[in-house]
Coordinates of C-alpha atoms and ligand atoms in Angstrom, one line a residue:
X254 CA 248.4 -21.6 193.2
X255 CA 247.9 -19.7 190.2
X256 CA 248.8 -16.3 190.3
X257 CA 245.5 -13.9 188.4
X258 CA 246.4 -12.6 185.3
X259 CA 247.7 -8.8 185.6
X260 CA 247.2 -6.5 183.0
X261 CA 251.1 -5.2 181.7
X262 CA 250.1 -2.5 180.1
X263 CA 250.7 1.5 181.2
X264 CA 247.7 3.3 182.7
X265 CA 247.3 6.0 180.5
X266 CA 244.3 8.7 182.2
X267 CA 243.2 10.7 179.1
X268 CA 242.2 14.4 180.4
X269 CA 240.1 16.2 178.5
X270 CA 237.2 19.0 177.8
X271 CA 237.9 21.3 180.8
X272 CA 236.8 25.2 181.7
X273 CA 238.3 27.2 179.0
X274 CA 236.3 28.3 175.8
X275 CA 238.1 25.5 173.8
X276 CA 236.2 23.0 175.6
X277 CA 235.4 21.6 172.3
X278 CA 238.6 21.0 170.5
X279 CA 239.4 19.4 173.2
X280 CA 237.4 16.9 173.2
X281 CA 237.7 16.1 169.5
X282 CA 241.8 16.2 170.0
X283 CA 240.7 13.4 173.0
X284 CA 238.0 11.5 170.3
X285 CA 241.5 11.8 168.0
X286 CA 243.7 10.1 170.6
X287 CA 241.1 7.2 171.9
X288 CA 241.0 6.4 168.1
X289 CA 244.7 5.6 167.4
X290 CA 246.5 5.1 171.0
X291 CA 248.2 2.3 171.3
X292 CA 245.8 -0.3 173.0
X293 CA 247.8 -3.2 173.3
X294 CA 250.8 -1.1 175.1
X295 CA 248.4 1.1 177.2
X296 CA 245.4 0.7 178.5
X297 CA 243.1 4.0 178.9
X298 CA 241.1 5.8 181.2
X299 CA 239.5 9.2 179.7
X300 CA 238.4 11.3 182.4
X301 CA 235.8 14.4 180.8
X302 CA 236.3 17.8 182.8
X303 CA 232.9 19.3 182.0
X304 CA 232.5 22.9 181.6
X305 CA 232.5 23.8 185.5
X306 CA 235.0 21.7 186.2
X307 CA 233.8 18.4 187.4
X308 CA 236.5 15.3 186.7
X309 CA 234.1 13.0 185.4
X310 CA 234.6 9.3 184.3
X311 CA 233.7 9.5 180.6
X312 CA 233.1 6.0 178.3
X313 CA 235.9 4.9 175.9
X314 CA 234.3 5.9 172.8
X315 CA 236.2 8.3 170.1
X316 CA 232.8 8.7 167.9
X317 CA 231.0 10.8 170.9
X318 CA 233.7 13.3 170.5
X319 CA 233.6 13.9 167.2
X320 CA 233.7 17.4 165.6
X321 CA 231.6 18.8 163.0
X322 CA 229.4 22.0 161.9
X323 CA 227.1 20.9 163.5
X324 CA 227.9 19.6 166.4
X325 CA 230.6 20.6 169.2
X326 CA 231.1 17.7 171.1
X327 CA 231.2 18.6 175.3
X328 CA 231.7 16.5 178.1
X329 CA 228.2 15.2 179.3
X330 CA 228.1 15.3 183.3
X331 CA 226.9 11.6 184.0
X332 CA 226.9 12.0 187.5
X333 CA 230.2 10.4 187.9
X334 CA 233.6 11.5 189.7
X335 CA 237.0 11.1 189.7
X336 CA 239.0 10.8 192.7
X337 CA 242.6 11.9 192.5
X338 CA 245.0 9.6 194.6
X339 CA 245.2 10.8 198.5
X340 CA 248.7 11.5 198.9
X341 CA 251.9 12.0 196.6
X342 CA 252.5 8.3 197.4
X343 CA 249.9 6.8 196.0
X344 CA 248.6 6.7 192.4
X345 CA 245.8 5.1 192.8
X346 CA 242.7 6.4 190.8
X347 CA 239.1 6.1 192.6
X348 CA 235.8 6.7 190.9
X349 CA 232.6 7.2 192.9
X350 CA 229.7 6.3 190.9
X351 CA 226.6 8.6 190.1
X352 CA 224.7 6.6 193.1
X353 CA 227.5 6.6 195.3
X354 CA 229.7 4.0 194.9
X355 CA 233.2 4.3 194.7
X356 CA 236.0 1.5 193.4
X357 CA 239.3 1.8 192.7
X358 CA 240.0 2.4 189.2
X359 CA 243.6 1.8 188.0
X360 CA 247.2 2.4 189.7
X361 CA 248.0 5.4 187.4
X362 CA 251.2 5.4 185.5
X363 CA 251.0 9.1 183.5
X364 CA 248.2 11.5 182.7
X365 CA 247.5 13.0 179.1
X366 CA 246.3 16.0 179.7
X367 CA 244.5 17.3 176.1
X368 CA 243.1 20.6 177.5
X369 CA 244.0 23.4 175.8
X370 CA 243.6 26.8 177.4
X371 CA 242.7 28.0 180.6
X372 CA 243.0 25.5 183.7
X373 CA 244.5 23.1 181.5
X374 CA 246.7 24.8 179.1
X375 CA 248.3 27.1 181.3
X376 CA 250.2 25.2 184.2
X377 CA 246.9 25.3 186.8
X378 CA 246.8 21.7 185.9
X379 CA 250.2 20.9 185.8
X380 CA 250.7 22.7 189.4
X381 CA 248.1 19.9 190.6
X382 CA 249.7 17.0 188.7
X383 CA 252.9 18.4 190.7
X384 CA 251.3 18.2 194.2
X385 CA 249.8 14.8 193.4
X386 CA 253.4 13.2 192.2
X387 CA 251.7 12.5 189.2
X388 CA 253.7 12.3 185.9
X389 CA 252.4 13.9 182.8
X390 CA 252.5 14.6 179.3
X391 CA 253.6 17.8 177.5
X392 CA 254.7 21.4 179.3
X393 CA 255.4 21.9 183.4
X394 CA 254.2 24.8 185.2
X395 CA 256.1 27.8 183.9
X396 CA 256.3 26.8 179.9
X397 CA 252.6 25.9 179.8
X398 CA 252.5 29.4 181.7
X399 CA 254.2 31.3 180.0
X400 CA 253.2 30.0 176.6
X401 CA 249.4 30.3 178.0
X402 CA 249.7 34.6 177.7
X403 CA 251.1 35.9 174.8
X404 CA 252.5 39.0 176.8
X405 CA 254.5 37.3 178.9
X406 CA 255.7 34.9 175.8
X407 CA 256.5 37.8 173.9
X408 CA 258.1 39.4 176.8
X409 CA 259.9 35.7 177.2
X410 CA 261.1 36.0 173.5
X411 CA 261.9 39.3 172.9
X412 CA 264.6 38.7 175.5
X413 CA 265.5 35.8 173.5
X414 CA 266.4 38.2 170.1
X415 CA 263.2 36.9 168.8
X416 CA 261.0 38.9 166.4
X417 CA 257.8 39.8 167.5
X418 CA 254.8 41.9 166.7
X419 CA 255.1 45.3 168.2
X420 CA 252.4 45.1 170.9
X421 CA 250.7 47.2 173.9
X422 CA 248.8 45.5 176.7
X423 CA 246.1 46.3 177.8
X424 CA 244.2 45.7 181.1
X425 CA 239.9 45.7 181.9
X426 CA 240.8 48.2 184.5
X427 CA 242.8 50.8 182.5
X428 CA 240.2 50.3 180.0
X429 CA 237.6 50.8 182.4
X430 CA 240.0 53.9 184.0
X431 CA 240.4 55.9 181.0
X432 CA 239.0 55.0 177.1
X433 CA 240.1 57.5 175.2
X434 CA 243.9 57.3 176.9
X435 CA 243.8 53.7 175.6
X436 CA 242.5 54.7 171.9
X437 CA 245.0 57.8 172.0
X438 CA 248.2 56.0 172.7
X439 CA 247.2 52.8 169.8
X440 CA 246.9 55.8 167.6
X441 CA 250.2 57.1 168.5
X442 CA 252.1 53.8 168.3
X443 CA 250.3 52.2 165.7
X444 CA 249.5 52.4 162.2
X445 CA 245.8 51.1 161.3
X446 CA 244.7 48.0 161.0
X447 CA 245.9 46.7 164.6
X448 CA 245.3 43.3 165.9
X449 CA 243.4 42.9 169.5
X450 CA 243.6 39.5 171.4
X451 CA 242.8 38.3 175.0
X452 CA 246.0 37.9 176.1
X453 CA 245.3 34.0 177.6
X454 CA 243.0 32.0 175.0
X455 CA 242.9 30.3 172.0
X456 CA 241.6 29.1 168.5
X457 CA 241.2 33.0 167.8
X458 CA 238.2 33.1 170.3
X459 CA 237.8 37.2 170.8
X460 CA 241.0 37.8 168.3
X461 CA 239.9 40.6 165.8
X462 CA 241.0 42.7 163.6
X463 CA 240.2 46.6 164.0
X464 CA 240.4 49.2 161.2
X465 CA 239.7 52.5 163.0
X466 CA 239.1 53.6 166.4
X467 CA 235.6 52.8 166.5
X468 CA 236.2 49.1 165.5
X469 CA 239.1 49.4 168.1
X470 CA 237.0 50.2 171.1
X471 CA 234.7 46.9 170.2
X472 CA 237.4 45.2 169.8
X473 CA 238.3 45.9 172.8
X474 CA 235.7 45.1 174.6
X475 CA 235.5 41.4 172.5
X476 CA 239.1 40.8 174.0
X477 CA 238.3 41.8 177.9
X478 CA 235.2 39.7 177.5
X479 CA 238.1 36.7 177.6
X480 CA 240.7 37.8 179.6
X481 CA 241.3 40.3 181.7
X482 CA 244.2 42.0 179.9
X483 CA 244.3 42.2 176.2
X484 CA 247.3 42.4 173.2
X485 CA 246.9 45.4 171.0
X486 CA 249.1 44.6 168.1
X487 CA 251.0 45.5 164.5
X488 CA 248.7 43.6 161.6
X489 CA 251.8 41.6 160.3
X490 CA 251.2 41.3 156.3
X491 CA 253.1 37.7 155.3
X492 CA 252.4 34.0 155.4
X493 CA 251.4 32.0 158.5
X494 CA 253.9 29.3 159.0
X495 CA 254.0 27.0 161.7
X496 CA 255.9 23.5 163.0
X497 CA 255.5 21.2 165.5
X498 CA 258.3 21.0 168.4
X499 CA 259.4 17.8 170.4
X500 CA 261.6 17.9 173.2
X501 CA 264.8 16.1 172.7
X502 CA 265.5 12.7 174.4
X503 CA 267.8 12.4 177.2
X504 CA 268.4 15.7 177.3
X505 CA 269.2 16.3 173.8
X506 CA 268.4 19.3 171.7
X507 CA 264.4 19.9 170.5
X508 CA 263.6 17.6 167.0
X509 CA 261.6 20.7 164.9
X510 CA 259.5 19.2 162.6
X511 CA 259.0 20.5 158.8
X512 CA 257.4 23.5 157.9
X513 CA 253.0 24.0 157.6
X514 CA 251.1 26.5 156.3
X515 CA 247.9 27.9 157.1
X516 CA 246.2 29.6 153.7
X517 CA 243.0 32.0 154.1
X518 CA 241.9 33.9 151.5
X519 CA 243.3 37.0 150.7
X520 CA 241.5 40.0 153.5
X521 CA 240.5 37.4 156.1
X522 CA 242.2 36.1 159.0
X523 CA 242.4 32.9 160.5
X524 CA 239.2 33.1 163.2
X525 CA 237.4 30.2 164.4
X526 CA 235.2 28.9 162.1
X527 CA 238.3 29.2 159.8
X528 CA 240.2 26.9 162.0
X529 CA 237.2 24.7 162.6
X530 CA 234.1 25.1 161.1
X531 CA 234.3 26.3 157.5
X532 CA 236.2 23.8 155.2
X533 CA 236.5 26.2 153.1
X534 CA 238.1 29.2 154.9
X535 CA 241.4 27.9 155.2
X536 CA 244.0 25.3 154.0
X537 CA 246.8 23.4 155.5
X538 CA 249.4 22.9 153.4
X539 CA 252.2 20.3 154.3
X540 CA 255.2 20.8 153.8
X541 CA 255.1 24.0 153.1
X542 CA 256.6 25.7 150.2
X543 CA 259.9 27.2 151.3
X544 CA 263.8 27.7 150.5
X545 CA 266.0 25.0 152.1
X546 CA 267.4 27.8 154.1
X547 CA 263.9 29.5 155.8
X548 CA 262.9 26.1 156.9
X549 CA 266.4 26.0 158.6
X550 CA 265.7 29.4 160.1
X551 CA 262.6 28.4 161.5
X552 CA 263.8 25.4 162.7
X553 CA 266.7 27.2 164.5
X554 CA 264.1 29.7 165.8
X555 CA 261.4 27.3 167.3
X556 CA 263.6 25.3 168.7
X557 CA 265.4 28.9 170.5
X558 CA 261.7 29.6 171.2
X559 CA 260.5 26.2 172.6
X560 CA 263.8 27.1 174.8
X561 CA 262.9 30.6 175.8
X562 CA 259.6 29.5 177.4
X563 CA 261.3 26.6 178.9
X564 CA 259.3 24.3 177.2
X565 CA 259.1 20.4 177.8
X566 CA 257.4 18.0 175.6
X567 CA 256.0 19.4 173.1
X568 CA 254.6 22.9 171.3
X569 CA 253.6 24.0 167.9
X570 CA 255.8 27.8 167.0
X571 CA 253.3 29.8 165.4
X572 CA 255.2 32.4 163.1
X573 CA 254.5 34.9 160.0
X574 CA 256.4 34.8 157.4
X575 CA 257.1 38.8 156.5
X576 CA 259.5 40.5 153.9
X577 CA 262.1 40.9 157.0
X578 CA 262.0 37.5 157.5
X579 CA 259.8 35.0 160.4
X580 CA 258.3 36.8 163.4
X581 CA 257.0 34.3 166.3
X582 CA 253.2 34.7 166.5
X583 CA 252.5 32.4 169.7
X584 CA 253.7 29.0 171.2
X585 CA 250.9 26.4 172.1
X586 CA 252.3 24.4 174.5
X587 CA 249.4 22.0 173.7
X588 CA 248.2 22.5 170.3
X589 CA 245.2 21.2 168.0
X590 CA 245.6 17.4 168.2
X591 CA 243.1 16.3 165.9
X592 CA 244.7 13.7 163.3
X593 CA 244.3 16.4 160.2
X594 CA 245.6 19.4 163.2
X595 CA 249.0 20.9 161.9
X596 CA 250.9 19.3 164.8
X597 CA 250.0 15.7 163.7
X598 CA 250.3 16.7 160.1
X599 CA 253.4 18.7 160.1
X600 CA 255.5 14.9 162.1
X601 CA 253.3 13.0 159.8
X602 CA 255.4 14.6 156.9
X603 CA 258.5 14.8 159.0
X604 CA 258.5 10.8 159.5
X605 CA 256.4 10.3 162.3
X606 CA 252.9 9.0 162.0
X607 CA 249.7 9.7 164.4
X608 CA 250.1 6.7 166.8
X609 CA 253.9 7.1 167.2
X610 CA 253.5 10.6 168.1
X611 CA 250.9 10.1 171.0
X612 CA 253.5 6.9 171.8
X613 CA 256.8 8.9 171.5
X614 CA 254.8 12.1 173.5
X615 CA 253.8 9.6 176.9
X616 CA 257.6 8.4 176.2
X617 CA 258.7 11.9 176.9
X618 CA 256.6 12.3 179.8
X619 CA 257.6 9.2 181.3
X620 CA 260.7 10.3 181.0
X621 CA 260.7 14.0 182.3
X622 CA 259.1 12.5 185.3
X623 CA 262.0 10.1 186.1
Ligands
ADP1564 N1 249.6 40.7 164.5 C1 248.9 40.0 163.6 N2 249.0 40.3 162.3 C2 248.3 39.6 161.4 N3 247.4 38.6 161.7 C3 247.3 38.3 163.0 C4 248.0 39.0 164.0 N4 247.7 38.4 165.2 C5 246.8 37.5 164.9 N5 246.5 37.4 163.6 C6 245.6 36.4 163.0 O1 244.6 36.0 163.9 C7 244.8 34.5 164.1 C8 244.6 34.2 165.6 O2 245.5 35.0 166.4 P1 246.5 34.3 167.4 O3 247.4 35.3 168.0 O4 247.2 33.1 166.8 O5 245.5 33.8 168.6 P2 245.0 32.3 169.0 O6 245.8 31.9 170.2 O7 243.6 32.5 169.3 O8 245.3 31.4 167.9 C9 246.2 34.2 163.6 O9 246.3 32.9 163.2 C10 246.3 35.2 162.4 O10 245.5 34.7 161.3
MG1565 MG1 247.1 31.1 166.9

């Protein structure tokens, strides 16, 4: 008897679009990674999490998630679900069709999660994947959250003898307790302008910059209407420099990638439509232009960084660039993925192309898992 043909390759389940308010960039990063994964080595199943956090079975098709002015891409609810495997034995992957059906999908062998943010970015997720037995890509439970809220990462590096930003937080109920306490004690500790920033989001959605206590009090309120504690910080004047982090193989030390740089014209910051929607707002640059030495430096510090957060897989180190030297912004544990993103670009000029990254990242995860 002829045995039937069995598929060899790796069940990849490619998670994206979720709850947060990058929703969007996450489902270009997914349209990015459909395009160039490896299909002869793995074989894919892209589950969309739409905006209220239905797991939905989405169609293999990068195009529908592409990004543009115009057009945010978001996961579509076709009526689908997904059904996670029943116990921490099983990996088995169950779909039940929009008129009820359900069949077994695929025997999973990792999951890709490429949410950024909140329930995905921030070790909700990865607490699930956990209780399912499920191995997955990128950051566990406490470096996705840890590197999720910038207090606690600054708190996390700080301890580390890692420059930060001088910051205050903020919560919505000392806000709502006592204004003018909260305005009073910015203007003691700070000089103007001041930064204000949810403390757990991303792609500078409610970031902005406040020039007096008027602006500070809207600003404020921009934060709080993202999270429920914000970052009052120091405006660092310097350059924004990042690199892209990959955890070491076998238990060796973090590989740090070269050096990027984000460039915005002079008085503006880098907001969202810098980051996404005007071509014109910003620039990558990589490599960036620096000494032999400061790209050592960085390098030494992400990798100390990656570290501090207790970070697996892989992160991008956010830092500025000051006249006292590099000062750690933030850590995305899972940062833009897009092929023209800064992680991507900044391994692409480092040696390692788009395809071998998403290869060398599920290699990781396999391998955390074992
Ligand atoms: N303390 C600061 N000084 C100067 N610029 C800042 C500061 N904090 C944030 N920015 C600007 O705002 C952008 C977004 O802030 P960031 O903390 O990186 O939040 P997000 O997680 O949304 O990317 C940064 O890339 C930078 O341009
Ligand atoms: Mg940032």
């Amino acid at each position: 008897m002829i045995e039937p043909d069995r598929d060899p390759r790796l069940v990849v389940v490619v998670l994206f679009g979720g709850r947060s308010s990058e929703h969007s960039i996450s489902c270009a990063t997914a349209g990015g990674v459909l395009a160039a994964i490896d299909r002869e080595k793995y074989r894919v199943i892209p589950v969309g999490i739409t905006t209220d956090g239905a797991f939905t079975l989405q169609s293999d098709d990068a195009a529908a998630f592409a990004l543009d002015s115009a057009h945010l891409p978001t996961v579509h609810d076709n009526g689908t679900r997904i059904l996670w495997p029943d116990s921490a034995s099983s990996r088995t992957l169950t779909v039940v069709e929009a008129d009820g059906t359900r069949h077994p999908l695929a025997e999973i062998d990792i999951v890709f999660p490429i949410l950024h943010g909140r329930f995905g970015e921030d070790g909700t997720l990865q607490g699930m994947l956990e209780l399912l037995g499920l191995p997955y890509v990128g950051a566990g439970v406490l470096g996705s959250a840890v590197g999720m809220d910038k207090h606690f990462t600054k708190t996390v590096l700080q301890h580390s003898a890692i420059d930060v930003a001088p910051w205050i937080c903020v919560t919505t109920t000392a806000w709502r307790t006592d204004r003018d306490a909260v305005v009073a004690r910015v203007e003691e500790q700070f000089d103007w302008p001041v930064f204000v920033k949810p403390a757990r989001a991303g792609s500078s959605v409610g970031v902005s910059k406040a020039a007096d206590a008027a602006s500070l009090r809207t600003a404020i309120d921009a934060g709080l209407a993202e999270d429920t504690k914000v970052l009052i910080e120091t405006a660092l004047v310097g350059r924004e420099i990042e690199c892209a982090v990959l955890a070491g193989r076998d238990g060796g030390p973090p590989r740090v990638s070269v050096a990027g740089e984000i460039v915005t014209p002079s008085g503006t910051f880098y907001d969202f439509d810098a980051k996404y929607l005007d071509p014109d707002a910003a620039s990558l640059v990589c490599p960036a232009e620096l000494t032999d030495a400061q790209v050592a430096k960085m390098q030494e510090l992400a990798s100390l960084a990656f570290l501090a957060i207790d970070g697996t897989g892989l992160a991008r180190v956010d830092f500025f660039l000051t006249e006292t030297g590099f000062v750690v912004n933030e850590l995305n544990t899972m940062p833009g993925f897009t092929p023209i993103s800064m992680f991507p670009k900044c391994w692409l000029a480092s040696g390692l192309s788009y395809p071998q990254l998403i290869d060398e990242l599920i290699t990781l995860g396999l391998e955390t898992a074992r």
